[in-house]
């Protein structure tokens, strides 16, 4: 900019790094793909690990907080990490159609990757409980969306049955390739920090992602790519907290629709993660979730969806337990634009409407 202002010609910058190739190519030796696997990619992964100074100031004691901003993925959520693997492997096996149950993001990711790979995509969703942006994505990507009068858990049960009976490949997180792709997020965190963090804070719905992160951290440590393992802190919304309560929730409720799940598909895996990492599962209220959601946007400039703010709400609830100088990574699973309704209904900003198009009128409203 300075050069431009002084009239000097800017020098072309020679690229020093290869352009990002998508997470399967980048982490190929760590993933179950072969020479002949057709890789279906939208160049997912390589998402920002962003320092969070406002949160650090709230916590103090030299604690360093990082946000893994996975809403930067191609369809706006971490689900893309698993879907590049699941769709590539489905295609390799000769599948022509995939099916998922979804609170929204899985359907958007499945649709995008399936259509790019030339497959049909079916999504079974709970009618009325999928955020607008997610439904819009799934439909525009070309998914065939089946909305049931029921919740996610019922949708998943139906989807499992259909995948057993008909030639459609299930791409929910019980598909093992999903977790393989998702574990790369842990690799990326270690690749940036140089080691695993002390704490990992993450929302849990079906608990596929917490299981995938743990797998990634463990594999890296076994290979000598990191020295330590994080303590895994999994958080659920208090109206949908089966893993915290230790029993199924028949009618889960929460503003965080992405994790409105009463019977997590990866229950046993999640309990193993908690045990092995000496971790903790706790719940946060919808009020705490929305408070964290507003702090992230208005103090850090990061617009995530309510389910993602759960990791920060949980961290803040447990702030006094974080060791001094520790490094904490909060996983922000999805983009805020997915759910404009919640943003419009839960901000504390002023929207002045119906103003006369006059500078004096505007200045007065501005308080000038
Ligand atoms: C899917 C999802 C989750 C929950 O992930 P699980 O693997 O089901 O625990 C959290 N946040 C967002 C935005 C999601 O889309």
Short mmCIF file of C-alpha atoms and ligand atoms in Angstrom, two decimals:
data_model
loop_
_atom_site.label_atom_id
_atom_site.label_comp_id
_atom_site.label_asym_id
_atom_site.label_seq_id
_atom_site.Cartn_x
_atom_site.Cartn_y
_atom_site.Cartn_z
CA UNK A 1 0.00 0.00 0.00
CA UNK A 2 2.81 2.37 0.92
CA UNK A 3 4.49 1.57 -2.39
CA UNK A 4 1.27 2.19 -4.27
CA UNK A 5 0.86 5.56 -2.56
CA UNK A 6 4.42 6.59 -3.41
CA UNK A 7 3.96 5.51 -7.02
CA UNK A 8 6.47 2.64 -6.88
CA UNK A 9 5.70 -0.60 -8.65
CA UNK A 10 4.90 -3.48 -6.27
CA UNK A 11 7.15 -6.50 -6.68
CA UNK A 12 5.49 -9.78 -7.59
CA UNK A 13 5.67 -12.15 -4.61
CA UNK A 14 6.92 -15.60 -5.55
CA UNK A 15 4.85 -18.32 -3.91
CA UNK A 16 6.88 -20.16 -1.30
CA UNK A 17 4.34 -22.90 -0.61
CA UNK A 18 2.46 -25.33 -2.80
CA UNK A 19 -1.22 -24.44 -2.99
CA UNK A 20 -3.42 -26.40 -0.56
CA UNK A 21 -4.50 -29.69 -2.14
CA UNK A 22 -7.32 -30.72 0.21
CA UNK A 23 -6.88 -32.75 3.34
CA UNK A 24 -6.77 -36.21 1.73
CA UNK A 25 -3.81 -35.31 -0.48
CA UNK A 26 -2.10 -33.38 2.31
CA UNK A 27 -2.40 -36.16 4.90
CA UNK A 28 -2.49 -39.10 2.47
CA UNK A 29 -0.08 -41.39 4.40
CA UNK A 30 -2.35 -41.12 7.45
CA UNK A 31 -5.56 -42.01 5.61
CA UNK A 32 -7.00 -45.27 4.24
CA UNK A 33 -6.89 -44.27 0.56
CA UNK A 34 -5.14 -46.05 -2.26
CA UNK A 35 -3.76 -45.20 -5.69
CA UNK A 36 -7.11 -45.94 -7.28
CA UNK A 37 -9.35 -44.11 -4.79
CA UNK A 38 -11.12 -41.31 -6.71
CA UNK A 39 -10.63 -38.34 -4.40
CA UNK A 40 -13.70 -36.12 -4.30
CA UNK A 41 -12.53 -32.82 -2.85
CA UNK A 42 -13.56 -29.19 -2.53
CA UNK A 43 -10.17 -28.33 -0.98
CA UNK A 44 -11.49 -28.66 2.56
CA UNK A 45 -9.27 -28.42 5.64
CA UNK A 46 -6.34 -26.09 6.38
CA UNK A 47 -8.69 -23.90 8.42
CA UNK A 48 -7.48 -21.04 10.65
CA UNK A 49 -6.25 -21.57 14.19
CA UNK A 50 -7.06 -18.10 15.44
CA UNK A 51 -5.80 -16.55 18.68
CA UNK A 52 -8.65 -15.17 20.81
CA UNK A 53 -7.34 -12.12 22.73
CA UNK A 54 -10.70 -11.05 24.20
CA UNK A 55 -11.27 -14.50 25.67
CA UNK A 56 -7.69 -14.58 26.95
CA UNK A 57 -8.29 -11.26 28.70
CA UNK A 58 -11.41 -12.64 30.39
CA UNK A 59 -9.54 -15.69 31.64
CA UNK A 60 -6.18 -14.09 32.48
CA UNK A 61 -3.24 -15.93 34.15
CA UNK A 62 -1.37 -16.21 30.84
CA UNK A 63 -3.82 -18.73 29.40
CA UNK A 64 -3.60 -18.81 25.59
CA UNK A 65 -6.84 -19.47 23.72
CA UNK A 66 -7.07 -20.55 20.10
CA UNK A 67 -10.16 -21.02 17.96
CA UNK A 68 -10.13 -23.78 15.35
CA UNK A 69 -12.40 -22.05 12.86
CA UNK A 70 -13.80 -25.00 10.96
CA UNK A 71 -16.70 -22.94 9.63
CA UNK A 72 -14.17 -21.90 6.96
CA UNK A 73 -14.61 -25.25 5.23
CA UNK A 74 -16.26 -25.30 1.77
CA UNK A 75 -19.81 -25.96 2.95
CA UNK A 76 -19.27 -24.07 6.21
CA UNK A 77 -18.73 -26.85 8.74
CA UNK A 78 -16.20 -29.50 9.81
CA UNK A 79 -18.47 -32.14 8.25
CA UNK A 80 -16.57 -31.55 4.99
CA UNK A 81 -13.48 -33.19 6.49
CA UNK A 82 -15.33 -36.45 6.93
CA UNK A 83 -17.34 -36.17 3.77
CA UNK A 84 -14.37 -35.93 1.39
CA UNK A 85 -13.31 -39.33 2.74
CA UNK A 86 -16.77 -40.92 2.97
CA UNK A 87 -17.79 -39.93 -0.55
CA UNK A 88 -14.42 -40.84 -2.08
CA UNK A 89 -14.58 -44.30 -0.50
CA UNK A 90 -18.24 -44.76 -1.45
CA UNK A 91 -17.35 -43.91 -5.04
CA UNK A 92 -14.38 -46.25 -4.97
CA UNK A 93 -16.73 -49.04 -3.84
CA UNK A 94 -19.06 -48.33 -6.76
CA UNK A 95 -21.90 -46.66 -4.85
CA UNK A 96 -24.29 -44.48 -6.83
CA UNK A 97 -26.25 -43.00 -3.91
CA UNK A 98 -25.60 -41.97 -0.31
CA UNK A 99 -27.95 -41.29 2.57
CA UNK A 100 -27.63 -39.49 5.89
CA UNK A 101 -29.72 -38.39 8.82
CA UNK A 102 -28.91 -34.80 9.62
CA UNK A 103 -29.52 -31.81 11.85
CA UNK A 104 -28.42 -29.83 8.77
CA UNK A 105 -24.68 -29.71 8.27
CA UNK A 106 -24.21 -33.35 7.36
CA UNK A 107 -26.88 -33.01 4.67
CA UNK A 108 -25.20 -29.91 3.22
CA UNK A 109 -21.78 -31.58 3.14
CA UNK A 110 -23.10 -34.92 1.86
CA UNK A 111 -25.01 -33.16 -0.90
CA UNK A 112 -22.06 -31.04 -2.04
CA UNK A 113 -19.55 -33.90 -2.14
CA UNK A 114 -21.98 -36.48 -3.52
CA UNK A 115 -23.08 -34.21 -6.36
CA UNK A 116 -19.49 -33.29 -7.16
CA UNK A 117 -18.69 -37.00 -7.29
CA UNK A 118 -21.74 -37.71 -9.47
CA UNK A 119 -23.72 -39.56 -6.78
CA UNK A 120 -27.29 -39.06 -5.56
CA UNK A 121 -27.67 -37.70 -2.04
CA UNK A 122 -30.62 -38.40 0.26
CA UNK A 123 -31.02 -36.58 3.57
CA UNK A 124 -33.52 -37.45 6.30
CA UNK A 125 -34.06 -34.44 8.59
CA UNK A 126 -36.25 -33.48 11.57
CA UNK A 127 -38.94 -31.26 10.07
CA UNK A 128 -38.72 -27.71 11.41
CA UNK A 129 -35.43 -28.13 13.30
CA UNK A 130 -32.85 -27.51 10.60
CA UNK A 131 -31.40 -24.00 10.38
CA UNK A 132 -32.40 -22.09 7.24
CA UNK A 133 -28.94 -21.78 5.72
CA UNK A 134 -28.30 -25.53 5.97
CA UNK A 135 -31.58 -26.49 4.34
CA UNK A 136 -30.98 -23.93 1.59
CA UNK A 137 -27.54 -25.43 0.94
CA UNK A 138 -28.73 -29.03 0.83
CA UNK A 139 -31.48 -28.16 -1.63
CA UNK A 140 -29.33 -26.05 -3.90
CA UNK A 141 -26.54 -28.65 -3.96
CA UNK A 142 -29.18 -31.07 -5.20
CA UNK A 143 -29.93 -33.30 -2.23
CA UNK A 144 -33.24 -35.13 -2.06
CA UNK A 145 -34.45 -33.99 1.35
CA UNK A 146 -36.92 -36.07 3.37
CA UNK A 147 -38.29 -34.20 6.38
CA UNK A 148 -39.88 -36.43 9.04
CA UNK A 149 -42.27 -35.62 11.86
CA UNK A 150 -39.67 -36.70 14.38
CA UNK A 151 -36.26 -35.81 15.80
CA UNK A 152 -32.71 -36.58 14.67
CA UNK A 153 -32.51 -39.83 16.61
CA UNK A 154 -35.55 -41.17 14.77
CA UNK A 155 -34.11 -39.95 11.47
CA UNK A 156 -30.88 -41.85 12.14
CA UNK A 157 -32.72 -45.05 13.03
CA UNK A 158 -34.69 -44.87 9.76
CA UNK A 159 -31.55 -44.08 7.79
CA UNK A 160 -29.69 -47.08 9.22
CA UNK A 161 -32.58 -49.36 8.21
CA UNK A 162 -32.72 -47.94 4.68
CA UNK A 163 -28.95 -48.38 4.24
CA UNK A 164 -29.25 -52.03 5.34
CA UNK A 165 -32.13 -52.77 2.97
CA UNK A 166 -31.27 -50.74 -0.12
CA UNK A 167 -28.18 -49.92 -2.19
CA UNK A 168 -27.51 -46.56 -0.54
CA UNK A 169 -24.32 -45.90 1.44
CA UNK A 170 -24.71 -44.44 4.92
CA UNK A 171 -22.51 -41.36 5.44
CA UNK A 172 -23.30 -40.49 9.06
CA UNK A 173 -20.42 -40.55 11.52
CA UNK A 174 -20.93 -44.27 12.14
CA UNK A 175 -19.29 -44.58 8.72
CA UNK A 176 -15.65 -45.10 9.78
CA UNK A 177 -14.24 -43.04 6.89
CA UNK A 178 -15.95 -39.96 8.30
CA UNK A 179 -13.86 -40.04 11.46
CA UNK A 180 -10.71 -40.77 9.44
CA UNK A 181 -11.19 -37.52 7.54
CA UNK A 182 -12.16 -35.57 10.64
CA UNK A 183 -9.05 -36.61 12.59
CA UNK A 184 -7.02 -34.33 10.29
CA UNK A 185 -8.28 -31.34 12.29
CA UNK A 186 -6.16 -32.56 15.21
CA UNK A 187 -3.16 -32.90 12.87
CA UNK A 188 -3.64 -29.31 11.73
CA UNK A 189 -3.78 -28.04 15.31
CA UNK A 190 -0.51 -29.81 16.18
CA UNK A 191 1.12 -28.73 12.91
CA UNK A 192 0.48 -25.08 13.87
CA UNK A 193 1.17 -25.20 17.63
CA UNK A 194 4.13 -27.58 17.35
CA UNK A 195 2.51 -29.84 19.96
CA UNK A 196 -0.96 -30.77 21.17
CA UNK A 197 -2.73 -28.14 23.31
CA UNK A 198 -3.29 -28.71 27.04
CA UNK A 199 -7.09 -28.60 26.70
CA UNK A 200 -9.36 -29.25 23.76
CA UNK A 201 -12.89 -27.87 24.16
CA UNK A 202 -15.45 -29.25 21.76
CA UNK A 203 -19.25 -29.54 21.38
CA UNK A 204 -20.73 -33.03 21.30
CA UNK A 205 -23.80 -34.18 19.38
CA UNK A 206 -23.25 -37.69 18.07
CA UNK A 207 -19.70 -37.40 19.49
CA UNK A 208 -18.03 -38.35 16.22
CA UNK A 209 -15.86 -35.26 16.19
CA UNK A 210 -14.45 -35.62 19.72
CA UNK A 211 -13.63 -39.26 18.86
CA UNK A 212 -11.95 -38.20 15.62
CA UNK A 213 -9.85 -35.49 17.30
CA UNK A 214 -8.68 -37.96 19.94
CA UNK A 215 -7.74 -40.47 17.23
CA UNK A 216 -5.73 -37.77 15.46
CA UNK A 217 -3.92 -36.61 18.60
CA UNK A 218 -3.08 -40.20 19.53
CA UNK A 219 -1.78 -41.11 16.07
CA UNK A 220 0.44 -38.04 15.96
CA UNK A 221 1.87 -38.74 19.37
CA UNK A 222 2.54 -42.37 18.55
CA UNK A 223 4.45 -41.23 15.47
CA UNK A 224 6.47 -38.70 17.47
CA UNK A 225 4.85 -35.68 15.81
CA UNK A 226 3.76 -34.37 19.23
CA UNK A 227 4.86 -34.94 22.81
CA UNK A 228 1.69 -34.57 24.82
CA UNK A 229 -2.01 -35.39 24.60
CA UNK A 230 -4.72 -32.87 25.45
CA UNK A 231 -7.32 -33.20 28.17
CA UNK A 232 -10.55 -33.53 26.20
CA UNK A 233 -13.44 -31.35 27.41
CA UNK A 234 -16.68 -32.30 25.71
CA UNK A 235 -19.73 -30.06 26.14
CA UNK A 236 -23.41 -30.57 25.48
CA UNK A 237 -26.44 -28.30 25.67
CA UNK A 238 -28.24 -28.87 28.96
CA UNK A 239 -31.52 -29.82 27.20
CA UNK A 240 -29.68 -32.39 25.07
CA UNK A 241 -27.01 -33.82 27.33
CA UNK A 242 -27.22 -37.63 27.27
CA UNK A 243 -23.44 -38.05 27.59
CA UNK A 244 -23.39 -35.86 30.68
CA UNK A 245 -26.46 -37.45 32.25
CA UNK A 246 -25.43 -40.98 31.33
CA UNK A 247 -28.84 -41.78 29.83
CA UNK A 248 -30.76 -41.15 26.62
CA UNK A 249 -32.86 -38.02 26.29
CA UNK A 250 -36.18 -38.77 24.59
CA UNK A 251 -37.08 -35.21 23.60
CA UNK A 252 -33.88 -33.19 23.30
CA UNK A 253 -34.21 -29.41 23.17
CA UNK A 254 -31.69 -26.60 22.61
CA UNK A 255 -31.15 -23.46 20.54
CA UNK A 256 -28.05 -25.27 19.20
CA UNK A 257 -29.97 -27.40 16.70
CA UNK A 258 -26.79 -29.01 15.30
CA UNK A 259 -26.39 -30.90 18.59
CA UNK A 260 -30.07 -31.50 19.36
CA UNK A 261 -29.41 -35.23 19.79
CA UNK A 262 -30.66 -37.50 22.56
CA UNK A 263 -29.00 -40.80 21.66
CA UNK A 264 -25.46 -40.21 20.33
CA UNK A 265 -24.28 -42.68 17.68
CA UNK A 266 -20.70 -42.69 19.03
CA UNK A 267 -21.59 -43.07 22.71
CA UNK A 268 -19.06 -45.79 23.58
CA UNK A 269 -16.23 -44.05 21.71
CA UNK A 270 -16.93 -40.80 23.56
CA UNK A 271 -16.75 -42.49 26.97
CA UNK A 272 -13.42 -44.04 25.98
CA UNK A 273 -12.08 -40.59 25.01
CA UNK A 274 -13.11 -39.15 28.36
CA UNK A 275 -11.44 -41.98 30.24
CA UNK A 276 -8.23 -42.12 28.21
CA UNK A 277 -7.69 -38.34 28.19
CA UNK A 278 -8.78 -37.87 31.82
CA UNK A 279 -11.33 -35.53 30.32
CA UNK A 280 -14.63 -34.07 31.42
CA UNK A 281 -18.13 -33.89 29.94
CA UNK A 282 -20.36 -31.08 31.16
CA UNK A 283 -23.41 -29.21 29.98
CA UNK A 284 -24.03 -25.54 29.31
CA UNK A 285 -27.38 -23.77 29.24
CA UNK A 286 -28.84 -22.14 26.14
CA UNK A 287 -28.24 -18.81 27.89
CA UNK A 288 -24.53 -19.57 28.27
CA UNK A 289 -24.37 -20.74 24.65
CA UNK A 290 -25.92 -17.53 23.34
CA UNK A 291 -23.68 -15.40 25.56
CA UNK A 292 -20.57 -17.11 24.17
CA UNK A 293 -22.02 -16.78 20.64
CA UNK A 294 -22.33 -13.00 21.11
CA UNK A 295 -18.88 -12.65 22.71
CA UNK A 296 -17.24 -14.52 19.83
CA UNK A 297 -18.90 -12.30 17.24
CA UNK A 298 -18.78 -8.91 18.96
CA UNK A 299 -15.39 -9.19 20.68
CA UNK A 300 -13.40 -11.60 18.49
CA UNK A 301 -15.04 -10.91 15.11
CA UNK A 302 -15.87 -14.60 14.69
CA UNK A 303 -19.40 -15.53 13.61
CA UNK A 304 -20.01 -19.19 14.40
CA UNK A 305 -23.23 -21.10 14.78
CA UNK A 306 -24.77 -21.66 18.23
CA UNK A 307 -23.60 -25.30 18.48
CA UNK A 308 -20.02 -24.13 17.94
CA UNK A 309 -20.25 -21.52 20.69
CA UNK A 310 -20.85 -24.43 23.07
CA UNK A 311 -17.09 -25.08 23.23
CA UNK A 312 -16.42 -21.49 24.33
CA UNK A 313 -19.37 -21.46 26.73
CA UNK A 314 -17.93 -24.59 28.32
CA UNK A 315 -14.42 -23.17 28.50
CA UNK A 316 -15.71 -20.01 30.20
CA UNK A 317 -17.76 -22.06 32.66
CA UNK A 318 -14.56 -23.92 33.63
CA UNK A 319 -12.15 -20.99 33.26
CA UNK A 320 -10.93 -21.17 36.86
CA UNK A 321 -9.81 -24.78 36.34
CA UNK A 322 -7.55 -24.02 33.36
CA UNK A 323 -3.92 -24.21 34.49
CA UNK A 324 -2.00 -20.91 34.27
CA UNK A 325 -0.14 -20.42 30.96
CA UNK A 326 -2.00 -23.38 29.43
CA UNK A 327 -2.93 -23.56 25.76
CA UNK A 328 -6.62 -24.16 25.08
CA UNK A 329 -8.13 -24.89 21.67
CA UNK A 330 -11.87 -24.35 21.24
CA UNK A 331 -13.31 -26.05 18.17
CA UNK A 332 -15.75 -23.84 16.25
CA UNK A 333 -17.55 -26.44 14.21
CA UNK A 334 -19.75 -24.38 11.89
CA UNK A 335 -20.24 -20.97 10.29
CA UNK A 336 -22.68 -18.46 11.78
CA UNK A 337 -24.27 -17.74 8.41
CA UNK A 338 -25.84 -21.19 8.59
CA UNK A 339 -28.38 -19.94 11.11
CA UNK A 340 -29.37 -16.32 10.42
CA UNK A 341 -32.60 -16.71 12.41
CA UNK A 342 -30.77 -17.22 15.71
CA UNK A 343 -28.45 -14.30 14.99
CA UNK A 344 -31.33 -11.95 14.21
CA UNK A 345 -33.21 -12.98 17.35
CA UNK A 346 -30.30 -12.97 19.79
CA UNK A 347 -28.13 -9.91 19.25
CA UNK A 348 -27.90 -6.85 21.47
CA UNK A 349 -27.22 -4.39 18.70
CA UNK A 350 -29.48 -1.59 17.55
CA UNK A 351 -31.32 -1.80 14.27
CA UNK A 352 -32.99 1.53 13.53
CA UNK A 353 -35.61 1.15 10.83
CA UNK A 354 -37.86 3.31 8.71
CA UNK A 355 -35.52 6.33 8.83
CA UNK A 356 -35.97 9.31 6.57
CA UNK A 357 -33.14 9.48 4.00
CA UNK A 358 -31.75 12.73 5.48
CA UNK A 359 -28.25 13.27 6.96
CA UNK A 360 -29.70 15.31 9.84
CA UNK A 361 -32.12 12.54 10.78
CA UNK A 362 -29.40 9.91 10.65
CA UNK A 363 -27.00 12.07 12.68
CA UNK A 364 -29.63 12.55 15.34
CA UNK A 365 -30.25 8.81 15.62
CA UNK A 366 -26.47 8.31 15.82
CA UNK A 367 -26.40 10.67 18.77
CA UNK A 368 -24.09 13.16 17.06
C1 LIG B 1 -22.27 -32.08 13.61
C2 LIG B 1 -22.03 -30.87 14.40
C3 LIG B 1 -21.63 -30.91 15.74
C4 LIG B 1 -21.54 -32.18 16.53
O1 LIG B 1 -20.56 -33.06 16.06
P1 LIG B 1 -20.62 -34.59 16.51
O2 LIG B 1 -19.56 -35.24 15.76
O3 LIG B 1 -22.00 -35.07 16.12
O4 LIG B 1 -20.46 -34.63 17.98
C5 LIG B 1 -21.34 -29.72 16.39
N1 LIG B 1 -21.44 -28.54 15.76
C6 LIG B 1 -21.83 -28.46 14.47
C7 LIG B 1 -21.93 -27.12 13.84
C8 LIG B 1 -22.13 -29.61 13.74
O5 LIG B 1 -22.52 -29.51 12.47
#
